[in-house]
CSV table of C-alpha atoms and ligand atoms in Angstrom, one decimal:
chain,number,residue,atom,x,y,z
I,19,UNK,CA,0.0,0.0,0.0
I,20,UNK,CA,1.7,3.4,-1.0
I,21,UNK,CA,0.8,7.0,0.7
I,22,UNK,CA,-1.7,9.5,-1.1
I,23,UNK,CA,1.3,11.9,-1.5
I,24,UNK,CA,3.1,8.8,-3.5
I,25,UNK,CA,0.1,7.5,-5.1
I,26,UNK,CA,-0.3,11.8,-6.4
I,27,UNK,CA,3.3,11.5,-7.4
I,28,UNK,CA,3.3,8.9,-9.7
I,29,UNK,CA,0.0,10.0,-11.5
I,30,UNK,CA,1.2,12.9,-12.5
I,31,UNK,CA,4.4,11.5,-13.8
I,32,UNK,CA,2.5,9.3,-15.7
I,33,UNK,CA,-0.2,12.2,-16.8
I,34,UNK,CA,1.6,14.1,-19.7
I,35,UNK,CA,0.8,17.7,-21.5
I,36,UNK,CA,-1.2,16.7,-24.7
I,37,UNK,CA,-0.4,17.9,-28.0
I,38,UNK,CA,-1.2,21.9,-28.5
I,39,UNK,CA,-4.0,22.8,-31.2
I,40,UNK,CA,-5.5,26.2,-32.4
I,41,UNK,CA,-9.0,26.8,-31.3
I,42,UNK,CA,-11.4,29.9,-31.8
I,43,UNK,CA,-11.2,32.4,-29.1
I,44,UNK,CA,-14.9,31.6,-27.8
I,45,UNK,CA,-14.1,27.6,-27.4
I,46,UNK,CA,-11.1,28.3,-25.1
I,47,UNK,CA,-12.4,29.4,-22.1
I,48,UNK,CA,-10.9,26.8,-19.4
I,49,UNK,CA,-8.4,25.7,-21.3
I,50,UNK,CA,-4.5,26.6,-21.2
I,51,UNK,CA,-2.4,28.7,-23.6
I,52,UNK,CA,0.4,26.4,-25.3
I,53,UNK,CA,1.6,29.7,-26.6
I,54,UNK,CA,2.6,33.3,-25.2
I,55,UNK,CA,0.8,36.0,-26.0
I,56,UNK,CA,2.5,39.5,-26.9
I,57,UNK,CA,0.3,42.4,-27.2
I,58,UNK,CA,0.0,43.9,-30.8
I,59,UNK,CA,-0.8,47.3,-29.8
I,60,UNK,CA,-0.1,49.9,-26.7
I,61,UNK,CA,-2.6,49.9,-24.5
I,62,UNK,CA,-4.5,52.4,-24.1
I,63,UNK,CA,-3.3,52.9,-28.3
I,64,UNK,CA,-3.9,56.5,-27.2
I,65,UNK,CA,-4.0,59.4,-24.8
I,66,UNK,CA,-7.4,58.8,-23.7
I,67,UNK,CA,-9.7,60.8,-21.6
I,68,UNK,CA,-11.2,58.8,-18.5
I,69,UNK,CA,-13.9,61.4,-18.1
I,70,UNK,CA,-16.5,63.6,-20.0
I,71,UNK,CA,-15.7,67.0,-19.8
I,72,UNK,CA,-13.0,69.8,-21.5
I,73,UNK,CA,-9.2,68.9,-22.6
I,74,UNK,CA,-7.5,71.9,-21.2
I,75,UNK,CA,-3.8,72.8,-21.3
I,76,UNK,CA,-3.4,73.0,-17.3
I,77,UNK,CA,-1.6,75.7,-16.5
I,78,UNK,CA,-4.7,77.9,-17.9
I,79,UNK,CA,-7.0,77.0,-15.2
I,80,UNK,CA,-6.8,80.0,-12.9
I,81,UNK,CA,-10.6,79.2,-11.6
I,82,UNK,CA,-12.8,81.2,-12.5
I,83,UNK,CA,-11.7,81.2,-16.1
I,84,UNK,CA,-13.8,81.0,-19.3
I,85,UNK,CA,-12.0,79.2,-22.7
I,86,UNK,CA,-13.1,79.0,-26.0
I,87,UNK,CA,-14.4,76.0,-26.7
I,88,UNK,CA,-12.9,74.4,-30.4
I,89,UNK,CA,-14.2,71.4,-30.9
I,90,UNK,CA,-16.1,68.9,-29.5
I,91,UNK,CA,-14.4,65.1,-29.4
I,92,UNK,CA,-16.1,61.8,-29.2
I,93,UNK,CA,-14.9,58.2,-28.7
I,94,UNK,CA,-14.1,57.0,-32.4
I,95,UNK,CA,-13.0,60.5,-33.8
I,96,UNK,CA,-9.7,61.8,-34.7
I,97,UNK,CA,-9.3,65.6,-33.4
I,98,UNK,CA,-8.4,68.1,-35.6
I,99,UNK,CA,-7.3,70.9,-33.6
I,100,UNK,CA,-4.7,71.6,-31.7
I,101,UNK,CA,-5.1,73.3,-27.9
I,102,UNK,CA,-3.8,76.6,-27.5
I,103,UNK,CA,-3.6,79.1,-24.8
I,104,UNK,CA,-7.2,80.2,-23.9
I,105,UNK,CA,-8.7,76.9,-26.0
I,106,UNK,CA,-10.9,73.6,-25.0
I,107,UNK,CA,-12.1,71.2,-26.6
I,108,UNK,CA,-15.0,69.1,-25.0
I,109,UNK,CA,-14.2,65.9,-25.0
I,110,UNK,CA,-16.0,62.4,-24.0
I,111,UNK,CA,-14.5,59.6,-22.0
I,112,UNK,CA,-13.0,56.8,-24.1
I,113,UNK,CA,-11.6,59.9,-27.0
I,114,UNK,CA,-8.4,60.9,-27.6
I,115,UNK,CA,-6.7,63.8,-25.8
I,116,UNK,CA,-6.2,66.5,-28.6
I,117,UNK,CA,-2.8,67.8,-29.2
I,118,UNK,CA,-1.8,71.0,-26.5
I,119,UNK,CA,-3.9,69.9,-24.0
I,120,UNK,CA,-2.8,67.6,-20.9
I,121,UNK,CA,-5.5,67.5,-18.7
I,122,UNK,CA,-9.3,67.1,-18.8
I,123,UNK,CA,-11.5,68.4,-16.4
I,124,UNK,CA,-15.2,67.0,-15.4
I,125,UNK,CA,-18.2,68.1,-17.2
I,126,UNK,CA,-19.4,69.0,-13.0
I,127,UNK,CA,-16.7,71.3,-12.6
I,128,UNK,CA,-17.3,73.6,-15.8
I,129,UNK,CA,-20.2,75.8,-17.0
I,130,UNK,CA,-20.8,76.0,-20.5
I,131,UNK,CA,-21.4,79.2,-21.6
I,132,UNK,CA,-22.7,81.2,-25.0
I,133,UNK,CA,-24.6,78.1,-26.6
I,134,UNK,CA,-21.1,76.0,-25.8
I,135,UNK,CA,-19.0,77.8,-27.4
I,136,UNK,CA,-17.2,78.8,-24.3
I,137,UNK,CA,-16.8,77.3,-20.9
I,138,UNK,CA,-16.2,78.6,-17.6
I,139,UNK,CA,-13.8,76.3,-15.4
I,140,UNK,CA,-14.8,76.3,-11.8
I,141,UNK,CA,-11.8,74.1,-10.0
I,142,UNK,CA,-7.8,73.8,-10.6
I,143,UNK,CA,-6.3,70.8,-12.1
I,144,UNK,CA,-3.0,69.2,-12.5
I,145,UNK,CA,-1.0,68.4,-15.6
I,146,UNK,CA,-2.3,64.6,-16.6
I,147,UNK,CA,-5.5,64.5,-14.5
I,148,UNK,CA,-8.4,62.6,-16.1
I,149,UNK,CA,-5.6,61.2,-18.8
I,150,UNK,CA,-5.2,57.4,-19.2
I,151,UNK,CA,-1.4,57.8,-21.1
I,152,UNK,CA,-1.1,55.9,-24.1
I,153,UNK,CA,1.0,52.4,-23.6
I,154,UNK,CA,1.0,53.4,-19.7
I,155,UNK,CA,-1.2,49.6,-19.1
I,156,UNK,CA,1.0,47.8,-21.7
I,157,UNK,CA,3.8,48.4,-24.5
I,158,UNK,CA,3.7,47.0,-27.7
I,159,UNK,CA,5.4,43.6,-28.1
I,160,UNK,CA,5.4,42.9,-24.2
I,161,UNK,CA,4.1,38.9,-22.9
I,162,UNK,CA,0.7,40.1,-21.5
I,163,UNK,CA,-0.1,36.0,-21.2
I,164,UNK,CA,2.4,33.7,-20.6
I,165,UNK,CA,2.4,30.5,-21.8
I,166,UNK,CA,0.3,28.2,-19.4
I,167,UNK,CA,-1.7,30.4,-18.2
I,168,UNK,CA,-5.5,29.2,-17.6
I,169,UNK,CA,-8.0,31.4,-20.0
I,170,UNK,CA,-10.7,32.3,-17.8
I,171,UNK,CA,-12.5,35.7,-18.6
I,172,UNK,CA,-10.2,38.2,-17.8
I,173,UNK,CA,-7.7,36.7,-19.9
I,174,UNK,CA,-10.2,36.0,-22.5
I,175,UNK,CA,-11.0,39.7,-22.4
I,176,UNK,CA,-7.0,39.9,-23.2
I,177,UNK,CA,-7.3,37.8,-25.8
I,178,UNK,CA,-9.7,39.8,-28.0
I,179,UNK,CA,-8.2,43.3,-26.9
I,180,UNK,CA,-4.5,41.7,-28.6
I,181,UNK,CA,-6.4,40.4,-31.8
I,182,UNK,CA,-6.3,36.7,-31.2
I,183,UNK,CA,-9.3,35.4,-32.3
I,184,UNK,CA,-7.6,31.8,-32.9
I,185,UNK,CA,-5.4,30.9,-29.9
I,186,UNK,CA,-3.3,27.7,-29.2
I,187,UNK,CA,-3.9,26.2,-26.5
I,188,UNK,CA,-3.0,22.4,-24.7
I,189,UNK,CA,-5.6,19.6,-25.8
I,190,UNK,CA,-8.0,18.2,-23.1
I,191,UNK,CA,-8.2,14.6,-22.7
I,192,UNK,CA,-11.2,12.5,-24.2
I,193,UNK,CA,-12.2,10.4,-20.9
I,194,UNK,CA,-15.1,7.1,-20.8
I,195,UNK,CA,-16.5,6.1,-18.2
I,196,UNK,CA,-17.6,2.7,-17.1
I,197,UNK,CA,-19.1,1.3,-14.2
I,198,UNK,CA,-19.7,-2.3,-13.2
I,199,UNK,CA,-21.5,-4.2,-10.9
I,200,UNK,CA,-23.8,-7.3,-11.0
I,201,UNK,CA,-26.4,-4.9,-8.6
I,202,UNK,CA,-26.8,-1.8,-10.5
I,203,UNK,CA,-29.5,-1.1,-13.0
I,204,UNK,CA,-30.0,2.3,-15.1
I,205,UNK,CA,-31.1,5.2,-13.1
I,206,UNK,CA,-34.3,5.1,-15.2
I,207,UNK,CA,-35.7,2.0,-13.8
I,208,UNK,CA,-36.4,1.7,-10.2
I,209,UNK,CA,-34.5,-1.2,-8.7
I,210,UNK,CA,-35.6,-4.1,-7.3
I,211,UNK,CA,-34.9,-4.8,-3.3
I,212,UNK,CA,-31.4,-5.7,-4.2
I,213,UNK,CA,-30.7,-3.9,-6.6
I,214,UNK,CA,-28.2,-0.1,-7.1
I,215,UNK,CA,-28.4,2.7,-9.7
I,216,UNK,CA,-26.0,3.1,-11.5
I,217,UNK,CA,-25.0,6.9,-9.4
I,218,UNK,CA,-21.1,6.7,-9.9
I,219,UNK,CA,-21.1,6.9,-13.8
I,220,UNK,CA,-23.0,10.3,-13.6
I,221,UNK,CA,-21.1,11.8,-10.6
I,222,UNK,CA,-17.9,10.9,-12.2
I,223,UNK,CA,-19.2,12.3,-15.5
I,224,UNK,CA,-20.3,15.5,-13.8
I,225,UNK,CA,-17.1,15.6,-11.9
I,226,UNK,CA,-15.3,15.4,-15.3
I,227,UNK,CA,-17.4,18.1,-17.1
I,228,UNK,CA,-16.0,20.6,-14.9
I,229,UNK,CA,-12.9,20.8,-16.4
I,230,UNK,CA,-13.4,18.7,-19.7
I,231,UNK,CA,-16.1,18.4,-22.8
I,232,UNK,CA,-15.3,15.5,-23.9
I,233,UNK,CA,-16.5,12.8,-21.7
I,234,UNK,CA,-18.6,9.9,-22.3
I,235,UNK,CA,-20.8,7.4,-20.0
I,236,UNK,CA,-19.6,4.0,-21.9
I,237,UNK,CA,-22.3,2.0,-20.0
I,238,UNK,CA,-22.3,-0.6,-17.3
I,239,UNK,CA,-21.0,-4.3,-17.2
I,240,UNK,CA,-22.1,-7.1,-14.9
I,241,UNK,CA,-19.2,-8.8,-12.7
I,242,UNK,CA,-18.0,-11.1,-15.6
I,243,UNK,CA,-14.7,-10.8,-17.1
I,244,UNK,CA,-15.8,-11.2,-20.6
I,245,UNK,CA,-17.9,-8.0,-20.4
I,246,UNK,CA,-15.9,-6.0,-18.7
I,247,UNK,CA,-13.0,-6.8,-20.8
I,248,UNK,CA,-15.0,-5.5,-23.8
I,249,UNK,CA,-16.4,-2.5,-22.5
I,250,UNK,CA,-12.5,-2.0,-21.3
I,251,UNK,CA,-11.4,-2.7,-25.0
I,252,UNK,CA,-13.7,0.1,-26.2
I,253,UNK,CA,-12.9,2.6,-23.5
I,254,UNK,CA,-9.0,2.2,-24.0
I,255,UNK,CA,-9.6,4.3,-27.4
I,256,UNK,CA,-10.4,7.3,-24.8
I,257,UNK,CA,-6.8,9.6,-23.3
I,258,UNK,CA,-8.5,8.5,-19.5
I,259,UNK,CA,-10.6,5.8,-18.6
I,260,UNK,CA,-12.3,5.8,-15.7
I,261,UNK,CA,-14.0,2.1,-14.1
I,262,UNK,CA,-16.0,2.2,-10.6
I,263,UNK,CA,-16.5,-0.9,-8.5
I,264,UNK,CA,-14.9,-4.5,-8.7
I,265,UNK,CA,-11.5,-3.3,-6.9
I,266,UNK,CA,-12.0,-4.4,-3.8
I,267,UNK,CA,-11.3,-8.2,-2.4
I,268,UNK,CA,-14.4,-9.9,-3.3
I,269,UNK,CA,-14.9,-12.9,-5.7
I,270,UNK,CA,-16.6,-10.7,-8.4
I,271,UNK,CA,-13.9,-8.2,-7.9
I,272,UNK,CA,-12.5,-9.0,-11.6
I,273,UNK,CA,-11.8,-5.6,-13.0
I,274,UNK,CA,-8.0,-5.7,-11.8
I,275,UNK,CA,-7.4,-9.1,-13.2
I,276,UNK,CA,-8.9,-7.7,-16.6
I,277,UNK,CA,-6.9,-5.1,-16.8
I,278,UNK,CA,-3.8,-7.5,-16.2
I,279,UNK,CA,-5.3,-9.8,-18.7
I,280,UNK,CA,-5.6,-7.1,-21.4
I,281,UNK,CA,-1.8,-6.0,-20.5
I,282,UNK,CA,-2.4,-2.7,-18.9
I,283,UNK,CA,0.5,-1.9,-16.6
I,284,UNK,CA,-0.5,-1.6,-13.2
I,285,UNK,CA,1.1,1.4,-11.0
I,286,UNK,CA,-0.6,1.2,-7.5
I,287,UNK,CA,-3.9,-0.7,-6.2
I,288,UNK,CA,-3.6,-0.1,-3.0
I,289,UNK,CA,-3.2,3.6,-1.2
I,290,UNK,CA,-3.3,4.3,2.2
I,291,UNK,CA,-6.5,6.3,2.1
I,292,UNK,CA,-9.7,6.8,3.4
I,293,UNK,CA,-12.5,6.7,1.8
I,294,UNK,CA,-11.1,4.7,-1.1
I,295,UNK,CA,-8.1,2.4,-0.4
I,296,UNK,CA,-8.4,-0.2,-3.3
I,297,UNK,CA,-7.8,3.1,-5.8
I,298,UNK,CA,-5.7,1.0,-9.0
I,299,UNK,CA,-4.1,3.3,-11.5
I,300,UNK,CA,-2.4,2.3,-14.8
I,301,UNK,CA,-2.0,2.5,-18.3
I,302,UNK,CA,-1.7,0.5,-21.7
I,303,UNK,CA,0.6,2.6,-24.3
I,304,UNK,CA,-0.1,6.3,-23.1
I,305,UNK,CA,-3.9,6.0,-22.3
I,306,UNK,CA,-4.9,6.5,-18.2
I,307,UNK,CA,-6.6,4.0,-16.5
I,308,UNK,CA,-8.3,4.6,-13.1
I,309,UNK,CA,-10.2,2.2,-11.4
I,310,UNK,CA,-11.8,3.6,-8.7
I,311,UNK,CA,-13.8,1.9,-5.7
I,312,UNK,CA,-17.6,1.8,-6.0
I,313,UNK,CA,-18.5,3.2,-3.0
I,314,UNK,CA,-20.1,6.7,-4.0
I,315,UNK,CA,-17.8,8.5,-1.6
I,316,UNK,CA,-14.8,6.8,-2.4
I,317,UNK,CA,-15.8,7.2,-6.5
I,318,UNK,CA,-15.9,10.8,-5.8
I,319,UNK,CA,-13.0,11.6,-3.2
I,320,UNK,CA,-10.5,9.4,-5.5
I,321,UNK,CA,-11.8,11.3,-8.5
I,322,UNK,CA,-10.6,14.3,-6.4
I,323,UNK,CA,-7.9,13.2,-5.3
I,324,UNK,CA,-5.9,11.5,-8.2
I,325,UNK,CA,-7.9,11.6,-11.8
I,326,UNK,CA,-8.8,15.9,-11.9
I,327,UNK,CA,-5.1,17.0,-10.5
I,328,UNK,CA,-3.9,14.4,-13.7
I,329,UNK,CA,-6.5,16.0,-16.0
I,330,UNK,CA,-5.3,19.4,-14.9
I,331,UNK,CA,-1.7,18.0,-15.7
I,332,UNK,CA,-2.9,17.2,-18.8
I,333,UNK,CA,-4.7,19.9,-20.2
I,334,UNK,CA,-1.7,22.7,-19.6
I,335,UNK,CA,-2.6,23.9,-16.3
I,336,UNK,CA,0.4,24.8,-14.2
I,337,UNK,CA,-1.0,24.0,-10.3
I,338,UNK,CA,-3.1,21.6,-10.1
I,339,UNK,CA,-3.9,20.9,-6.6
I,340,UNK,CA,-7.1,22.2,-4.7
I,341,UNK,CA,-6.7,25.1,-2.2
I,342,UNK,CA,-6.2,24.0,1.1
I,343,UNK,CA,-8.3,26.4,3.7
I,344,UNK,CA,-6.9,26.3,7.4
I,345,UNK,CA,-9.9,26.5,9.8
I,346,UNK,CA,-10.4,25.8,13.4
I,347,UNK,CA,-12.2,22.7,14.1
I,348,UNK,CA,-15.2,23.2,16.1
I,349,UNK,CA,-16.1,19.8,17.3
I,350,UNK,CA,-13.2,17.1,18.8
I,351,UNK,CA,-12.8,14.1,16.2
I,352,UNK,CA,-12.1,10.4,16.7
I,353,UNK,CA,-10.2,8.9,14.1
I,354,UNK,CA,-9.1,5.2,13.0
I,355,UNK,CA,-5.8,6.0,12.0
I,356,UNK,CA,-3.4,4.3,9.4
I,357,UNK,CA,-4.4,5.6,6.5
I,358,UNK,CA,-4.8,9.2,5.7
I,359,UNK,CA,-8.7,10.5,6.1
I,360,UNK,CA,-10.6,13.0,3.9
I,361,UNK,CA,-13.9,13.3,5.6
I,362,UNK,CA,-17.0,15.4,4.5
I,363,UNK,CA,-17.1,18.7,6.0
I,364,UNK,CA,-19.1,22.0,6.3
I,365,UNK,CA,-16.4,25.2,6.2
I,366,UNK,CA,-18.2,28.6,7.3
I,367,UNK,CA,-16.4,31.9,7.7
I,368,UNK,CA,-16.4,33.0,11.0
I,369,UNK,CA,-14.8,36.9,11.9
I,370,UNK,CA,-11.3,36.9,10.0
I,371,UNK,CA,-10.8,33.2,9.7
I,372,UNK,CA,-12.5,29.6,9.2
I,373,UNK,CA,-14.3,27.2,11.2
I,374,UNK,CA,-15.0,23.5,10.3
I,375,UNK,CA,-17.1,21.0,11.5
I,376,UNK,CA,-17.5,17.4,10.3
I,377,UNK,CA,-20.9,16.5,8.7
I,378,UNK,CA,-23.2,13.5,9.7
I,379,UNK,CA,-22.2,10.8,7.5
I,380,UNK,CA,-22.4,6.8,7.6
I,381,UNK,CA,-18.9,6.1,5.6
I,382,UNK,CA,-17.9,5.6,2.3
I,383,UNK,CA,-21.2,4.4,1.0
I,384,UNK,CA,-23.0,7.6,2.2
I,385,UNK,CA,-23.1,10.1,-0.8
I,386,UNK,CA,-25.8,12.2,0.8
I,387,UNK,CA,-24.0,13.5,3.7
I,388,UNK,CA,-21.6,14.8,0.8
I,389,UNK,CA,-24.3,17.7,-0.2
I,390,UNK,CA,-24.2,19.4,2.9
I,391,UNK,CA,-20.2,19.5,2.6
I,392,UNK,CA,-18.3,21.8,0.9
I,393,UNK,CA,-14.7,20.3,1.7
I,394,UNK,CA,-12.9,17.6,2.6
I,395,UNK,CA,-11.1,17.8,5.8
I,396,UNK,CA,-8.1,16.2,5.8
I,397,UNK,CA,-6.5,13.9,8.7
I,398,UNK,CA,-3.1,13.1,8.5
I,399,UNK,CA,-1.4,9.8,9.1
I,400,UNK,CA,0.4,10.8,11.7
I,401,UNK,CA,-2.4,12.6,14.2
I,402,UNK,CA,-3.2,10.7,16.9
I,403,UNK,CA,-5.7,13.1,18.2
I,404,UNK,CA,-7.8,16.2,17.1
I,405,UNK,CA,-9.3,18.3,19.5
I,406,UNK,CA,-12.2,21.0,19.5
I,407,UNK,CA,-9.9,24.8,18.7
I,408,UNK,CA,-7.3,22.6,16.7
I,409,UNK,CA,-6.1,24.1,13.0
I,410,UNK,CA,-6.7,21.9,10.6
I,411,UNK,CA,-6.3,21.1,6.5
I,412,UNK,CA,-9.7,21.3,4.6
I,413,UNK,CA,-9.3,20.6,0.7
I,414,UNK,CA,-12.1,22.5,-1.1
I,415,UNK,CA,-13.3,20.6,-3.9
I,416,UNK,CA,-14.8,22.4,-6.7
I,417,UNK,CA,-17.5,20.0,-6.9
I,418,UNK,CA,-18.6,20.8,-3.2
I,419,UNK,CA,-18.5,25.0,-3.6
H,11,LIG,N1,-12.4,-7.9,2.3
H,11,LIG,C1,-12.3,-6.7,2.0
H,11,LIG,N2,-13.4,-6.1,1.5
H,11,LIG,C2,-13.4,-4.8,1.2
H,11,LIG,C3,-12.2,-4.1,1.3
H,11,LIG,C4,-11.0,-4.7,1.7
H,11,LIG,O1,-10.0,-4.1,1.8
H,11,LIG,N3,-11.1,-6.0,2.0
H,11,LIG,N4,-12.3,-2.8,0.9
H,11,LIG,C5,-13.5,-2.1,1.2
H,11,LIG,C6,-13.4,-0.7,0.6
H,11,LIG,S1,-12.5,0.3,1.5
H,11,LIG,C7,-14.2,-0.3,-0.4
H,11,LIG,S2,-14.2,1.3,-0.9
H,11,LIG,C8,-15.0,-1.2,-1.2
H,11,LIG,C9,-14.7,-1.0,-2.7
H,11,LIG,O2,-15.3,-2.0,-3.3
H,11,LIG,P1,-15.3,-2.1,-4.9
H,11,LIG,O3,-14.6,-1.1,-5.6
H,11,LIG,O4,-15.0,-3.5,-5.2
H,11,LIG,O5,-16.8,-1.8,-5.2
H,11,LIG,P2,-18.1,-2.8,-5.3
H,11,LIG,O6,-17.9,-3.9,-4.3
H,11,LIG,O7,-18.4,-3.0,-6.6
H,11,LIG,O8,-19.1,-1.8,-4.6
H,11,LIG,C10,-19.0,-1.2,-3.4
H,11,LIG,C11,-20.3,-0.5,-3.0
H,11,LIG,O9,-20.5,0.6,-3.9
H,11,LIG,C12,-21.8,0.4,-4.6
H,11,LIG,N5,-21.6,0.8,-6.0
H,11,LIG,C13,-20.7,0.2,-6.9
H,11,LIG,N6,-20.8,0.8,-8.1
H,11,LIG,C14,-21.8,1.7,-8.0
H,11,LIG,C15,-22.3,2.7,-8.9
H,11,LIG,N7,-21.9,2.7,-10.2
H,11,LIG,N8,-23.3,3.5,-8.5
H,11,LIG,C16,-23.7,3.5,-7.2
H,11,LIG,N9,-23.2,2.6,-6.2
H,11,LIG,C17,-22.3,1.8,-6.6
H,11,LIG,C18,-22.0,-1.0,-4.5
H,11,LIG,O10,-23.4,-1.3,-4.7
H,11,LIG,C19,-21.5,-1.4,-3.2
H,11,LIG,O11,-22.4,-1.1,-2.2
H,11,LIG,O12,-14.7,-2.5,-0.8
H,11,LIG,C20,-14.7,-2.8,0.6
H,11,LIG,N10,-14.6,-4.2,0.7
H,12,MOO,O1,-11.8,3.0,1.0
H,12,MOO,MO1,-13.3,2.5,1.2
H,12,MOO,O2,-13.4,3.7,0.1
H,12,MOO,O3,-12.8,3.2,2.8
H,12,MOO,O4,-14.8,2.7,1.8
């Protein structure tokens, strides 16, 4: 049996950047840039004025003083005249500063006068006020995106103000999932006494849509080696392939010996871990295979854990752990020890800092105590104790916020 931190290790060894490819601007959003990005242009391009009121030259403004107004300048236009001594030109935010001027005061502190063809200016200004200076948020040719860097919308914003509307970014992984298990039936049909739904295949599934598109539910097979091993056949054409159930020590527990049988390489099958020890991990050529436990729980906390830090691995990113919140535990816990714990638990904000208190929950098979969680909290091998008041790790899980 190897440690969570080993077990993390060798995943993402084994979990390798995929190839870049070019995708339209609106498509990337989540994904990572395989390519730098310089910026084409300075930003702003030009003086601009942040506010609507008169471009003055600012050593003019005795207040009160009246100017002749020259022109009038609108976002879009291209001013013709130049400022001189006595002169204004009104001017709206987002236009360009006119030549001679270098400052713009507000529309509140002016008066026009004569039909607007002069103003009177009512308050002093300084050289540069109300002026966003051209290139003074970026120069032309500087990296405004490094490569790697997640597009979310800001940087998408980025994107369209530096004229890519085609970017490169890393491919996601293509993942199927498969679950099997002699007891569970399509969540369509109501089961019979002894009968499961098939839960795990669409919790993994939505787990997996958070970060990737391109995920598929390959079905359910009973506990017989033949069926697995061809659902496994077709699932080994996807970058991950994700099983639930069969991992455990039971007779019908066949999907390890399947995936021996069918030559996958096995890494681990075994890590120190609870909710979900028998977590196997391999691959055949350079596709993934995960075979989580079945307990819900388990299915979900090892997704967590090992298969979205891999797919984060995969697709670019360049962190790809979840952020751990320190918070004060509220409630003394007793724990088993051994292996490391994850347990369900509810994180509120409490003055400056965190509290956390385990939620009611019946182990690994219990998936609903995991809706009124919104983090994992995590118990280290080596605690023998944990005590109301004591800091400790909670792992929020996108899933749970
Ligand atoms: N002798 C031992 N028995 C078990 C061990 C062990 O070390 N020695 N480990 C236990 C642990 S820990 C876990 S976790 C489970 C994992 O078992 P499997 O991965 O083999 O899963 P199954 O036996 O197929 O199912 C477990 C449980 O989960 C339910 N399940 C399965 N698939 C689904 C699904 N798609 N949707 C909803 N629920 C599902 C299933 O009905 C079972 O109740 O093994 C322990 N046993
Ligand atoms: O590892 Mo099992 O997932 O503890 O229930």
């Amino acid at each position: 049996m190897i440690s969570v931190d080993e077990a993390l290790k060798i995943v993402l060894r084994k979990g390798k950047k995929l190839p870049p490819k070019k995708v339209k601007l609106e498509d990337s959003a989540g994904l990572c840039l395989a390519e730098g990005i310089k910026s084409d242009l300075n930003m702003p391009p030009f003086n601009r004025s942040a506010m609507d009121g008169y471009a003055v030259i600012a050593k003019d403004i005795k207040p009160p003083v009246e100017l002749e107004v020259i022109e009038s300048i609108r976002a879009g236009y291209n001013p013709k005249k130049k400022i001189g001594r006595g002169q204004a030109s009104k001017i709206m935010t987002g236009a360009v500063v006119p030549d001679g001027a270098d400052a713009v005061i507000k529309v509140e502190e002016t008066k026009a006068l004569d039909g607007d063809k002069k103003v009177r200016i009512l308050k002093k200004t300084e050289k540069g006020a109300n002026i966003a200076r051209k290139g003074e948020d970026v120069r032309v040719g500087k990296t405004v995106l490094p490569k790697g860097t997640k597009i979310r919308a800001q940087e998408t914003g980025i994107l369209a103000a530096v004229g890519k509307s085609n970017v490169t970014v890393y491919s996601t992984p293509s993942i199927g999932i498969i679950s099997t298990g002699d007891e569970l039936v399509d969540i369509a049909r109501k089961p019979k006494p002894w009968q499961i739904r098939n839960s795990n295949s669409y919790s993994l599934a939505a787990q997996a849509r958070q970060i990737v598109k391109d995920v598929e539910i390959l079905g359910r097979v009973n506990d017989k080696k033949s069926e697995i091993r061809k659902l496994i056949q077709k699932g080994l054409k996807k970058d991950i392939l994700i099983l639930s159930g069969g991992v455990s020590m039971g007779e019908y527990d066949l999907v390890g010996e399947v995936l021996l049988d069918l030559g996958v390489k096995i890494f681990f099958e075994k890590v120190a871990l609870r909710p979900g020890k028998p977590t196997v991990f391999g691959m055949k050529g350079d596709k993934l295979i995960f075979a989580l436990p079945g307990n819900p729980v388990s299915t979900f906390v090892t997704f967590e854990l090992f298969v979205k830090p891999c797919v984060k691995k995969m697709m670019g990113y360049t962190s790809y752990e979840h952020p751990i919140i320190h918070a004060e535990l509220e409630k003394a816990i007793n724990m088993k020890k051994k292996r490391r714990e994850y347990r369900p638990a509810l994180l509120k904000q409490e003055g400056t800092g965190w509290k956390v208190s385990l939620v009611d929950w019946h182990g690994s098979g219990d998936l609903f105590s995991l809706t009124g969680a919104n983090g994992l909290l995590i118990i280290n091998e080596s605690v023998e104790k944990l005590n109301a008041g004591d800091m400790v790790e909670v792992m929020l899980t996108d899933g749970l916020l």
